[in-house]
CSV table of C-alpha atoms in Angstrom, one decimal:
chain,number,residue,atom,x,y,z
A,842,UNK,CA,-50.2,35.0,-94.8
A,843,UNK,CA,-48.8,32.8,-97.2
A,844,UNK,CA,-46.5,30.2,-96.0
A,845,UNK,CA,-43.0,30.4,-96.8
A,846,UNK,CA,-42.1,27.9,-99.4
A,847,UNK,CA,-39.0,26.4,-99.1
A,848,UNK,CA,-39.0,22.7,-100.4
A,849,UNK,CA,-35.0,22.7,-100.6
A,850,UNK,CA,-33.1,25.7,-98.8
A,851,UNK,CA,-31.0,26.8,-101.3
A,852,UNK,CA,-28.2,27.3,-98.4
A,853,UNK,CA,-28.0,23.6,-99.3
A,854,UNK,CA,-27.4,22.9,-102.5
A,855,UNK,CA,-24.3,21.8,-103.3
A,856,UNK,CA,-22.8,24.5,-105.1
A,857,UNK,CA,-23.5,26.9,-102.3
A,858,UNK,CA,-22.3,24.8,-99.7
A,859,UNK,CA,-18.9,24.4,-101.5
A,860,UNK,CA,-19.0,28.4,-101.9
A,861,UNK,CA,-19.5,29.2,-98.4
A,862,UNK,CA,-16.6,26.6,-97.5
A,863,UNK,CA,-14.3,28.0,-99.8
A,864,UNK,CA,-14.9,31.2,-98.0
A,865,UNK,CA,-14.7,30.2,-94.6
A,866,UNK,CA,-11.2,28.5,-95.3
A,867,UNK,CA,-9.9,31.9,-96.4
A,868,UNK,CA,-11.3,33.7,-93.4
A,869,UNK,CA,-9.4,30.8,-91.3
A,870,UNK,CA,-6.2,31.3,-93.1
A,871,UNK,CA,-6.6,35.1,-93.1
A,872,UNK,CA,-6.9,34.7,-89.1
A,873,UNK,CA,-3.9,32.2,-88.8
A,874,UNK,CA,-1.6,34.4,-91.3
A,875,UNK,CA,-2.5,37.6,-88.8
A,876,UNK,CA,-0.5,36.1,-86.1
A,877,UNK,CA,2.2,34.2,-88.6
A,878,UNK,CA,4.6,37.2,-87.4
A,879,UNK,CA,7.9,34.6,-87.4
A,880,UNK,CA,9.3,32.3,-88.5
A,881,UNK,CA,10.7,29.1,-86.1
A,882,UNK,CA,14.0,28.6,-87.7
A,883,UNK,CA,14.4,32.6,-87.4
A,884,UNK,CA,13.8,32.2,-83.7
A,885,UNK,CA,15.6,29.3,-83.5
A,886,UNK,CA,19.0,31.2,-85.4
A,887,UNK,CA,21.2,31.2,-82.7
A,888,UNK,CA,20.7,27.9,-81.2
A,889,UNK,CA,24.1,25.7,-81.3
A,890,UNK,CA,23.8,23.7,-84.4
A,891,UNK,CA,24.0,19.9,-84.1
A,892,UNK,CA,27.1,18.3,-83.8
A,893,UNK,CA,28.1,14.9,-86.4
A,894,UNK,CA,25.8,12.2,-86.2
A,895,UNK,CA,26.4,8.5,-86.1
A,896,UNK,CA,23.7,6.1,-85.8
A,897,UNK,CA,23.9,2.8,-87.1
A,898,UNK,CA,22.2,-0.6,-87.1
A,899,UNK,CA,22.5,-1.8,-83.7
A,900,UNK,CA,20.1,-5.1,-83.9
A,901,UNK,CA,18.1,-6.5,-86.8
A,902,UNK,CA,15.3,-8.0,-85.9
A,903,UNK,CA,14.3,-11.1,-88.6
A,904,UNK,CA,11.4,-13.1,-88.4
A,905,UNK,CA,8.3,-12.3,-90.3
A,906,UNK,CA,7.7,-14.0,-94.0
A,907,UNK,CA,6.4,-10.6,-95.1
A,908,UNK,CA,6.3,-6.9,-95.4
A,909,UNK,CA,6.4,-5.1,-91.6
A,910,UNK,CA,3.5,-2.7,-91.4
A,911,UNK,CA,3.9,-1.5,-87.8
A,912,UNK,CA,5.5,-1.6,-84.6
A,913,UNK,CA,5.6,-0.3,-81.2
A,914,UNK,CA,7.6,-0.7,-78.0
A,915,UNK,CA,6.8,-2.2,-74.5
A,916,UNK,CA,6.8,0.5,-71.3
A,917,UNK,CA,10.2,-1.7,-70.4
A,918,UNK,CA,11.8,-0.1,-73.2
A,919,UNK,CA,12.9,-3.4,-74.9
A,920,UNK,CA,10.5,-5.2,-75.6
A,921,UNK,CA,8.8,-4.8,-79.1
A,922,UNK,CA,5.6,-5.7,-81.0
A,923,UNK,CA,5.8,-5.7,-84.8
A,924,UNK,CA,2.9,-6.7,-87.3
A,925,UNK,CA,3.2,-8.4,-90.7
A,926,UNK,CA,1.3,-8.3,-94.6
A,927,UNK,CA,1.7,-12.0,-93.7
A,928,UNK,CA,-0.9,-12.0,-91.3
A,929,UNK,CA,1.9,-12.7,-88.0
A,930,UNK,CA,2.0,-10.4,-85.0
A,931,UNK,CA,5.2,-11.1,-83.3
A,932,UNK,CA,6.7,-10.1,-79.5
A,933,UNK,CA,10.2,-9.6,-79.4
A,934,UNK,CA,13.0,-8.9,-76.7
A,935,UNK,CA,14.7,-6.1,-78.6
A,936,UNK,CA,18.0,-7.0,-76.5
A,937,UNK,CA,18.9,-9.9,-77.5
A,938,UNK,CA,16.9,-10.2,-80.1
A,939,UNK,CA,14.9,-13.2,-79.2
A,940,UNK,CA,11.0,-13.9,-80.1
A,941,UNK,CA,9.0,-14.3,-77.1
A,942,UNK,CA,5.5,-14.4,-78.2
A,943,UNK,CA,4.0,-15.1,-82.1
A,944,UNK,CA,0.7,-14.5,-83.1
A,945,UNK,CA,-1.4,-15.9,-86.7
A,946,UNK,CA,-4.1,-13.2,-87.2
A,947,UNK,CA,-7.3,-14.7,-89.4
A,948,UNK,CA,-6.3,-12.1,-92.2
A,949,UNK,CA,-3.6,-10.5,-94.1
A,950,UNK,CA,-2.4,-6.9,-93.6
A,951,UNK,CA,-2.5,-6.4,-90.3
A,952,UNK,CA,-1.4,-2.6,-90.6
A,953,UNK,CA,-1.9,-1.9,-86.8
A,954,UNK,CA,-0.1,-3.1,-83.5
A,955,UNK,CA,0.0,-1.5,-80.1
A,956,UNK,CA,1.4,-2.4,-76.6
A,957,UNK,CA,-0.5,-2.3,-73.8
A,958,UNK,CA,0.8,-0.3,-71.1
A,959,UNK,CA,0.8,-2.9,-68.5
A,960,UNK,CA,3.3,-5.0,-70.8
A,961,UNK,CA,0.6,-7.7,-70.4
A,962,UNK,CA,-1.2,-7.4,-73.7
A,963,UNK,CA,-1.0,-6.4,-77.1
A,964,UNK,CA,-3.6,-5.0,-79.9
A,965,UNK,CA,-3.4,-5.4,-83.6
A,966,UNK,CA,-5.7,-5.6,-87.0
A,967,UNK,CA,-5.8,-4.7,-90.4
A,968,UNK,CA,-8.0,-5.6,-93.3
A,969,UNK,CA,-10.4,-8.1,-90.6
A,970,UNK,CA,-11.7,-4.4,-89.5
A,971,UNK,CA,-11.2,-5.3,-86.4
A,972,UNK,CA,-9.4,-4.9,-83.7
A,973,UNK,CA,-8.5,-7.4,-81.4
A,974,UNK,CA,-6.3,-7.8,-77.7
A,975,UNK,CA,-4.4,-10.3,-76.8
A,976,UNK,CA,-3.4,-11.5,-73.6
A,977,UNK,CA,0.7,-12.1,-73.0
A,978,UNK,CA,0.9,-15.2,-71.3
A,979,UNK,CA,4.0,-16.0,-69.3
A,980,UNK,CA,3.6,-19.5,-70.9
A,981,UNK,CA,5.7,-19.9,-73.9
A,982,UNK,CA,3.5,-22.9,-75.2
A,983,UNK,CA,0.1,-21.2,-74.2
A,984,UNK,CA,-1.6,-20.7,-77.7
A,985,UNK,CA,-2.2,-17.1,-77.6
A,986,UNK,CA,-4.8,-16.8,-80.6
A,987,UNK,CA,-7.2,-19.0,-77.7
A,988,UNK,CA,-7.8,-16.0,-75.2
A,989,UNK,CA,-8.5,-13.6,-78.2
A,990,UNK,CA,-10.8,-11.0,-77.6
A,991,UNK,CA,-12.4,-8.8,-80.3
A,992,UNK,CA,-12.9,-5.1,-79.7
A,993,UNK,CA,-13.3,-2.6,-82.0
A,994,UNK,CA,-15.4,-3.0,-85.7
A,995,UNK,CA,-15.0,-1.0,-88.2
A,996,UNK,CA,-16.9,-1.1,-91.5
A,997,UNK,CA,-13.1,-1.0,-93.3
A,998,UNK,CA,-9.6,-1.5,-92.2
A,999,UNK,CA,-8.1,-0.8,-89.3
A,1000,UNK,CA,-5.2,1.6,-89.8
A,1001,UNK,CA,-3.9,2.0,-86.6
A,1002,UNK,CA,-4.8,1.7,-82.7
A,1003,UNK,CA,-3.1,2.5,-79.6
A,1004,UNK,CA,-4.3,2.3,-75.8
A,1005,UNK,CA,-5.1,5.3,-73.9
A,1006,UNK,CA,-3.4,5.5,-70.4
A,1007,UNK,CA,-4.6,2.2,-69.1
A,1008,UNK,CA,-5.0,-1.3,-70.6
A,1009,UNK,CA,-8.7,-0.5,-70.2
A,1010,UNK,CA,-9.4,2.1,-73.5
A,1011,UNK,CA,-8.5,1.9,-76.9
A,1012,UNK,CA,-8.7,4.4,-80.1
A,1013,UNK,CA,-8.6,3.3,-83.5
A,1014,UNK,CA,-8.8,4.8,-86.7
A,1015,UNK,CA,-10.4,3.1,-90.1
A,1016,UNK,CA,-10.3,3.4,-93.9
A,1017,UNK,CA,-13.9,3.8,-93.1
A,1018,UNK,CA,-13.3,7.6,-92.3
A,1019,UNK,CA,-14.2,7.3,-88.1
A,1020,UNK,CA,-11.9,7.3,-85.5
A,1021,UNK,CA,-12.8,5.3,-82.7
A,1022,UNK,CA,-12.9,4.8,-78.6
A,1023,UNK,CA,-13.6,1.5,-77.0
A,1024,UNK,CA,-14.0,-0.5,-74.0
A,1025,UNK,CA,-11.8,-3.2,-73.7
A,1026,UNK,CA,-13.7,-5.3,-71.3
A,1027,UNK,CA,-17.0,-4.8,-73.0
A,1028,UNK,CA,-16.2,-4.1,-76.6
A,1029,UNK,CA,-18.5,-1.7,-76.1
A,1030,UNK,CA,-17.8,2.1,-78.7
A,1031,UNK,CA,-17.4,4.7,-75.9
A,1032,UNK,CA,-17.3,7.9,-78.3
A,1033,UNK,CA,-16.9,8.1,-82.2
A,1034,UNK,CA,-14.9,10.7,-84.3
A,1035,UNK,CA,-16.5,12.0,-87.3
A,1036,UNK,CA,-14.9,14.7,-89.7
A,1037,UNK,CA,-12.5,12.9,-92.2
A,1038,UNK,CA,-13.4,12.9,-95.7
A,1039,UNK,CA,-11.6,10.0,-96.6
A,1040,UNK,CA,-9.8,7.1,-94.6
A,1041,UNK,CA,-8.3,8.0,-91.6
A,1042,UNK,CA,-4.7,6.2,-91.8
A,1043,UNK,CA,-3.0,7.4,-88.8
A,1044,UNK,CA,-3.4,9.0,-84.9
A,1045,UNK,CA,-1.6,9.7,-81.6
A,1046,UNK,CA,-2.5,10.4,-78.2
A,1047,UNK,CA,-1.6,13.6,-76.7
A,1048,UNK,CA,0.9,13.4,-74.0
A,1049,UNK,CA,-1.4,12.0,-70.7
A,1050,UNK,CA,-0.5,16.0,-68.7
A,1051,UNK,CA,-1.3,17.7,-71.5
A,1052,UNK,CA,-5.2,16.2,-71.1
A,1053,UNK,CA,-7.9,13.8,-73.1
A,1054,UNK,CA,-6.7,15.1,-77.2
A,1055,UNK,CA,-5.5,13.2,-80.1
A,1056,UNK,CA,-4.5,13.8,-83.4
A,1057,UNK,CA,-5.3,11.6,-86.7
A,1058,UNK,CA,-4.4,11.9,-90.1
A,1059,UNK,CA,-6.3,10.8,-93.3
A,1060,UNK,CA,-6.2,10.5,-97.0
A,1061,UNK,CA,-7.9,13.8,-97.5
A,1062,UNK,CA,-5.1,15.6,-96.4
A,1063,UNK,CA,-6.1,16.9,-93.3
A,1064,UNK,CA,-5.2,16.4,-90.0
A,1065,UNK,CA,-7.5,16.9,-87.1
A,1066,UNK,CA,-7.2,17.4,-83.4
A,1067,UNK,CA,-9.7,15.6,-81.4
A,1068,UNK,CA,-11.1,16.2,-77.9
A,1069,UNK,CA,-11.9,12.5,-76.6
A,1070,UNK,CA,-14.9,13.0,-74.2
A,1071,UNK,CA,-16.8,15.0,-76.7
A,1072,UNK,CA,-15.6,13.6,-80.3
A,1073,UNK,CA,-15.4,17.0,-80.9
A,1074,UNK,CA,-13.1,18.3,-84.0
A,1075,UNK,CA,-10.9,21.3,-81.8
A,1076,UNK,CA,-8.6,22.1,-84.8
A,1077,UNK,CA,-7.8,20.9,-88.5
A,1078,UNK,CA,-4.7,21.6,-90.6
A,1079,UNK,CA,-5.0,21.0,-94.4
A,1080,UNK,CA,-1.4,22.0,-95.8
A,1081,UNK,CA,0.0,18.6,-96.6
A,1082,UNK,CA,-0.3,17.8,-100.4
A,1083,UNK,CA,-1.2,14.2,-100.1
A,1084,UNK,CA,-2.2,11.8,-97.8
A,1085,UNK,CA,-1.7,12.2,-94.5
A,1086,UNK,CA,0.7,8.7,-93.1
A,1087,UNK,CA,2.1,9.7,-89.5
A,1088,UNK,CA,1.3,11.7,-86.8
A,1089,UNK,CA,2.7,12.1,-83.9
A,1090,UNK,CA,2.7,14.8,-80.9
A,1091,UNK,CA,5.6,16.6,-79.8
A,1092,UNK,CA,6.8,15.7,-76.4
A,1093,UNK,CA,5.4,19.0,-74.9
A,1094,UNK,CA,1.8,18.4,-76.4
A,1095,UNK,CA,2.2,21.8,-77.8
A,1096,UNK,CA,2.8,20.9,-81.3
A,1097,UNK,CA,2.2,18.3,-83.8
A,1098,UNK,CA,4.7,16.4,-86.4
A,1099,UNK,CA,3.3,14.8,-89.7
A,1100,UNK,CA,4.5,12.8,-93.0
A,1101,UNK,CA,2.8,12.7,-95.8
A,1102,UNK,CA,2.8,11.0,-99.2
A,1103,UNK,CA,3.8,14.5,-100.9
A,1104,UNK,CA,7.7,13.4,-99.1
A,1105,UNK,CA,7.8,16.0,-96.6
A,1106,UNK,CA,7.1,16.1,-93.0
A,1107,UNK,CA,5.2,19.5,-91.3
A,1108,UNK,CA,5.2,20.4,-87.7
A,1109,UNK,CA,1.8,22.1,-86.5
A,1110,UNK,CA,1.9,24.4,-83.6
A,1111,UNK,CA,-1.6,23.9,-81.8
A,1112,UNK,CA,-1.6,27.0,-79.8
A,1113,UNK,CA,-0.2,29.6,-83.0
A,1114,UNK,CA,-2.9,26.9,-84.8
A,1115,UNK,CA,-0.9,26.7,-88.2
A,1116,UNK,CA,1.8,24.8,-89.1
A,1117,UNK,CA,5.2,26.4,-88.7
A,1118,UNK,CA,7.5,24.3,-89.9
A,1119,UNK,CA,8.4,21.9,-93.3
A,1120,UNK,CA,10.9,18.8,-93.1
A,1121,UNK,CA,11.7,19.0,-96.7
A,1122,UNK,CA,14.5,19.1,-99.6
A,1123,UNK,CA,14.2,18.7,-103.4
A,1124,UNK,CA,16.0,15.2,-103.2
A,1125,UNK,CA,13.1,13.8,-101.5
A,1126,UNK,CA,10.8,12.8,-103.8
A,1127,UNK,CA,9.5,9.4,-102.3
A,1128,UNK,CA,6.7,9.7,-99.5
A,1129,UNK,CA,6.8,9.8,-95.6
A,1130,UNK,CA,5.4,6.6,-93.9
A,1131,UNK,CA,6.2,7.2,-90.3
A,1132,UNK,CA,7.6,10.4,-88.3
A,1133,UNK,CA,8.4,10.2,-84.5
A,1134,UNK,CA,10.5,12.8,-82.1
A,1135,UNK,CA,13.7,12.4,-80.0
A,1136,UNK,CA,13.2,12.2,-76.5
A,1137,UNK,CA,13.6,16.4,-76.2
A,1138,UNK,CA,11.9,17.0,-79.2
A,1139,UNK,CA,14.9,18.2,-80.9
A,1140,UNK,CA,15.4,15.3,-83.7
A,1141,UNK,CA,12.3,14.2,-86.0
A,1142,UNK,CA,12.9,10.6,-87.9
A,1143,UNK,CA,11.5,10.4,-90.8
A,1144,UNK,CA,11.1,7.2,-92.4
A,1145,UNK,CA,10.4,7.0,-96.2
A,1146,UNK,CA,9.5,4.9,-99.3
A,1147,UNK,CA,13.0,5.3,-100.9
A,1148,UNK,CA,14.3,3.0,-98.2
A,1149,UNK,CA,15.9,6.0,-96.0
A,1150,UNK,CA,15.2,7.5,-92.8
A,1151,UNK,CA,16.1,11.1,-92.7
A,1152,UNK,CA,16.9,12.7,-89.4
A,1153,UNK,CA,15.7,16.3,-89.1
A,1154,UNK,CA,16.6,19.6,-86.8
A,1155,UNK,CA,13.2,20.0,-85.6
A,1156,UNK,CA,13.9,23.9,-84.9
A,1157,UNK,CA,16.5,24.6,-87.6
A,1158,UNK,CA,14.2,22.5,-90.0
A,1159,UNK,CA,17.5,21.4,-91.6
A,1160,UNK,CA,18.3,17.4,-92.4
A,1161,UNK,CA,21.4,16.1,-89.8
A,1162,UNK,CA,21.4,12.8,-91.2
A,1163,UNK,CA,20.0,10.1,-93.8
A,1164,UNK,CA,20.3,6.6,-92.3
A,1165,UNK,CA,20.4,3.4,-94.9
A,1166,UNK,CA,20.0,0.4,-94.3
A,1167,UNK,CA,16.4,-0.8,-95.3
A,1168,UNK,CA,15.9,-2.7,-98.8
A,1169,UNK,CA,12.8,-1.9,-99.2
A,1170,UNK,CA,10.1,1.0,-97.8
A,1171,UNK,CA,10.4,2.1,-94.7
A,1172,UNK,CA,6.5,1.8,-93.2
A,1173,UNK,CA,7.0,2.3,-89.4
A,1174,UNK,CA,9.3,3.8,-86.8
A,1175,UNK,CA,9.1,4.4,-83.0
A,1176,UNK,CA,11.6,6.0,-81.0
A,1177,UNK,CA,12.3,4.1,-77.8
A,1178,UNK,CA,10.3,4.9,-74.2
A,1179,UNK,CA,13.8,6.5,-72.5
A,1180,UNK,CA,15.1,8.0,-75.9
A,1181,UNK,CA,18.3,5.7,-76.0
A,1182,UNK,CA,17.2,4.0,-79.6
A,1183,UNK,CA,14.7,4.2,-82.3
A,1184,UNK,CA,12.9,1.1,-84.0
A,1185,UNK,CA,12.1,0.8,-87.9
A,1186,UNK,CA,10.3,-1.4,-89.5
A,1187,UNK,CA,10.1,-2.6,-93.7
A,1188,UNK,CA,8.7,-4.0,-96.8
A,1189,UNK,CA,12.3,-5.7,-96.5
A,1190,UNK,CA,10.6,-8.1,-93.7
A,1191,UNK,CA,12.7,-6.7,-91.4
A,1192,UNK,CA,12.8,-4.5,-88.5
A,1193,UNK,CA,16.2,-2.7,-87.4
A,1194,UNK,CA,17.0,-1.2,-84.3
A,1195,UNK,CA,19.4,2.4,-84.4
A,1196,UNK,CA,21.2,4.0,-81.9
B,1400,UNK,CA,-18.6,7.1,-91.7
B,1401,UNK,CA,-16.9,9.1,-94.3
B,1402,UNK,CA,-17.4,6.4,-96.9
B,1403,UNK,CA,-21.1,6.2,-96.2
B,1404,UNK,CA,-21.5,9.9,-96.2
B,1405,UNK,CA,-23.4,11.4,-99.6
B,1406,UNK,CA,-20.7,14.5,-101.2
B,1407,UNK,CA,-23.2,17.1,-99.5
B,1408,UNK,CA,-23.3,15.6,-96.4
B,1409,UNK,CA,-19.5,15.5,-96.4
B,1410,UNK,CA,-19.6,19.5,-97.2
B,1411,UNK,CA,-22.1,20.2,-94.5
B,1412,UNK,CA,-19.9,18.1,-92.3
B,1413,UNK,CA,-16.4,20.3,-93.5
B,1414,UNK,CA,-18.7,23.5,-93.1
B,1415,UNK,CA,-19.7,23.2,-89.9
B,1416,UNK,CA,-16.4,22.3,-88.5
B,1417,UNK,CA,-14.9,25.5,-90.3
B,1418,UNK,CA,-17.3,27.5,-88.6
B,1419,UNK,CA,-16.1,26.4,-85.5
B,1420,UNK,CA,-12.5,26.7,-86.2
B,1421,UNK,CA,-12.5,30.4,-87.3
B,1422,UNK,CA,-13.5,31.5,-84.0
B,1423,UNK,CA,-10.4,29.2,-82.0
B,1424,UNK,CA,-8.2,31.5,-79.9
B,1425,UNK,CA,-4.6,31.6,-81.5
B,1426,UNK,CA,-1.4,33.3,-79.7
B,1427,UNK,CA,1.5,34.3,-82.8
B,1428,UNK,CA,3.9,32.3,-83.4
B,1429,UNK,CA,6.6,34.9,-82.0
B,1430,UNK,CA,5.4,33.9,-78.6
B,1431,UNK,CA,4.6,30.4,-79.1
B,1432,UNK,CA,8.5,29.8,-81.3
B,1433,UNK,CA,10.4,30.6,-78.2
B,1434,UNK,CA,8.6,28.4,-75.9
B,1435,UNK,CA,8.9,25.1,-78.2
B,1436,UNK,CA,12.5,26.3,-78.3
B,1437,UNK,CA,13.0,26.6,-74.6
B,1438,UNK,CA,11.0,23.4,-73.8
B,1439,UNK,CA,13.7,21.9,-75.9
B,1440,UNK,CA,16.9,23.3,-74.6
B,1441,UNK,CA,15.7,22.0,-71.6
B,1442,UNK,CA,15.9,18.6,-72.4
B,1443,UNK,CA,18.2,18.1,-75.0
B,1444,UNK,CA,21.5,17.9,-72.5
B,1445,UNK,CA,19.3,14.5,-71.6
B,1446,UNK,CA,18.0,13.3,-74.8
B,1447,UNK,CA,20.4,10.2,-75.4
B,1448,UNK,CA,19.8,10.3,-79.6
B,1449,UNK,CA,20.6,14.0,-79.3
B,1450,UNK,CA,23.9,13.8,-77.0
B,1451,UNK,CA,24.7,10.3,-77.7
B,1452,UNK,CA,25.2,7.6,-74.9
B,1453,UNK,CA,28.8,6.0,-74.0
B,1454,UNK,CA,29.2,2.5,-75.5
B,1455,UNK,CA,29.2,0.8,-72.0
B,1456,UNK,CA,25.5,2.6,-70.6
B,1457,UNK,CA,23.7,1.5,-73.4
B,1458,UNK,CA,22.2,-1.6,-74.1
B,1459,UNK,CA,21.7,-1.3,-77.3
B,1460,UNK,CA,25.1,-0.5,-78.4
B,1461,UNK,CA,27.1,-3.8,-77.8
B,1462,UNK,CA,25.4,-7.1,-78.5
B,1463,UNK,CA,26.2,-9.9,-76.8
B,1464,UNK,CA,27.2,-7.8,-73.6
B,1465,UNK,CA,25.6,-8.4,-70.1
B,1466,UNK,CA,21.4,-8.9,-70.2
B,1467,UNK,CA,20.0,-6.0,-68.3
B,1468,UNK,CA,16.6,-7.9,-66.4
């Protein structure tokens, strides 16, 4: 019997794999369109429209020499980490408006800045590839930079971390494509996340009842829903026309918001599995950097590259307000742990806080 | 890592994960809609952005007003 010659299967050449992709995608969005019966804002017709917004500048927080890149707020709800182009990580009292703790990374660009959950340490990297923690020491003179300790590497930037539930764990995502999970203590990689085409630039953990997900966003487009003790892909949405620069979960875990370069914002239900909603309006030209939800879930903030932030009915999927304020890009914006304020952070060098 | 990754490797990658995401259980939207909306309504009477928050109970509104510690 003659053996079977096969010295390349022709299932994988590259032509065929591209054909049979093209036809799975349309099988997936056949299945998804089977059960796209409604549409939210239809259900969502009767529900009291908003009332008149006002939300102003409520503190300006000035400091860093350079562009912000990101922020995030302390468990305490006013305390606030922010991360510079100039290479400084600062800690500030949100309140009052004082600096409590200053950082000098080694490199430029630090795009990515989390709070531990203890309040006791914060995270942060950028174009080193790394990510390192920090230590908050009660002493005001203590040099920080001293009790450094390095914990994730990359093989390209780091675009943004974040712990999990304890001080212990935290994920990262690269320009390197991966998303990562480490071990504090250890430095030690405890699972990898591979599927991204292109650099991963943004993620967010899922809610802690709604169980061990997360969600990252990328240059390719796509944005993927990750299961954290496998590094399994569970679901990918690929409707966003450009790059992929905020996620962030829905306070239920239910749903997904993102903004993109292509200036509008999507939400993505995860149990219909498509997205079901766009933030949008011909005006908006200029790209999303950062999205993030009230505390009910009814209000997305949107902050964008023509110096705005536009405030959007989540349900209604109409705008209820454009906030200015900003001279420059808008590159990061967290709403508060309780809900009572939202944080936002420039190219201006500045970080302002709304309420 | 995606950068590292040849194009065909990158496909075989996409392909795979597609054929796993064809076969994920969906519920329609029309079930789904009203429970986002619901979970929602629910909160919104306390979401302080949404309803707004008198001058006095928020420390954010006044500077220079008492330090809350």
């Amino acid at each position: 019997m003659a053996a079977q010659e096969v010295a390349s299967q022709p299932s994988d050449t590259l032509t065929t794999l591209k054909t049979e992709s093209e036809t799975l995608k349309t099988k997936l969005e056949e299945e998804r369109a089977k059960l796209h019966d409604v549409e939210l804002h239809q259900v969502a017709e009767k529900i009291e429209a908003l009332g008149q917004f006002v939300m102003k500048t409520r503190r300006t927080l000035k400091g860093h020499g350079n562009k912000v890149l990101c922020m995030d707020w302390c468990k305490d709800k006013r305390r606030i980490v922010s991360s510079s182009q100039d290479g400084k990580v600062i800690v500030w009292d949100a309140f009052t408006t004082n600096k409590e703790h200053a950082v000098t990374m080694p490199c430029t660009w630090v795009m990515a800045c989390a709070y531990a959950p203890s309040g006791c340490a914060v995270a942060c990297g950028g174009l080193d590839n790394k990510c390192s923690v920090y230590p908050l020491s009660l002493d005001k003179n203590e040099n920080l930079a001293a009790k450094k300790k390095s914990v994730a590497m990359h093989t390209n930037y780091l675009s943004a971390c974040c712990f999990t539930n304890s001080d212990m764990q935290i994920l990262t995502s690269s320009g390197d494509g991966t998303c990562a999970l480490w071990d504090v203590e250890s430095g030690q990689m405890l699972q990898s996340f591979h599927g991204h085409a292109a650099d991963v630039l943004c993620l967010d953990l899922a809610p802690s009842e709604t169980g061990n997900t997360f969600v990252s966003g990328g240059c390719d487009k796509k944005a993927c829903v990750w299961d954290m003790r496998t590094g399994q892909c569970i679901q990918s949405f690929e409707t966003h026309e450009s790059d992929i620069n905020s996620v962030r979960y829905y306070p239920s875990g239910d749903a997904f918001a993102s903004g993109s370069d292509d200036a509008t914002c999507r939400l993505y239900d995860l149990r219909a599995d498509r997205e079901v909603a766009i933030y949008s309006k011909e005006s908006i030209i200029f790209g999303t950097s950062s999205v993030d939800f009230s505390l009910s879930g009814r209000l997305l903030f949107g902050g964008y590259n023509d110096y705005t932030i536009n405030v959007w009915d989540v349900l209604k999927g109409t705008r209820v307000s454009i906030l200015f304020g900003h001279e420059n890009r808008v590159s990061t914006l967290r709403v508060s742990p309780d809900g009572t304020a939202f944080c936002s952070g420039s190219w201006d060098h500045t970080l302002r806080i709304w309420a | 890592m995606a950068r590292d990754m040849s194009d065909k490797e990158i496909l075989k990658m996409e392909l795979d994960q597609l054929k796993v995401e064809v076969n994920t259980p969906r519920i329609a939207v029309k079930t789904t809609a009203p429970e986002i909306i619901a979970f929602v309504e629910g909160l919104s009477a306390e979401d302080p952005l949404v309803k707004g928050v008198p001058e006095d109970k928020n420390p954010f509104k006044e500077k220079g007003g008492c330090i809350i510690t």
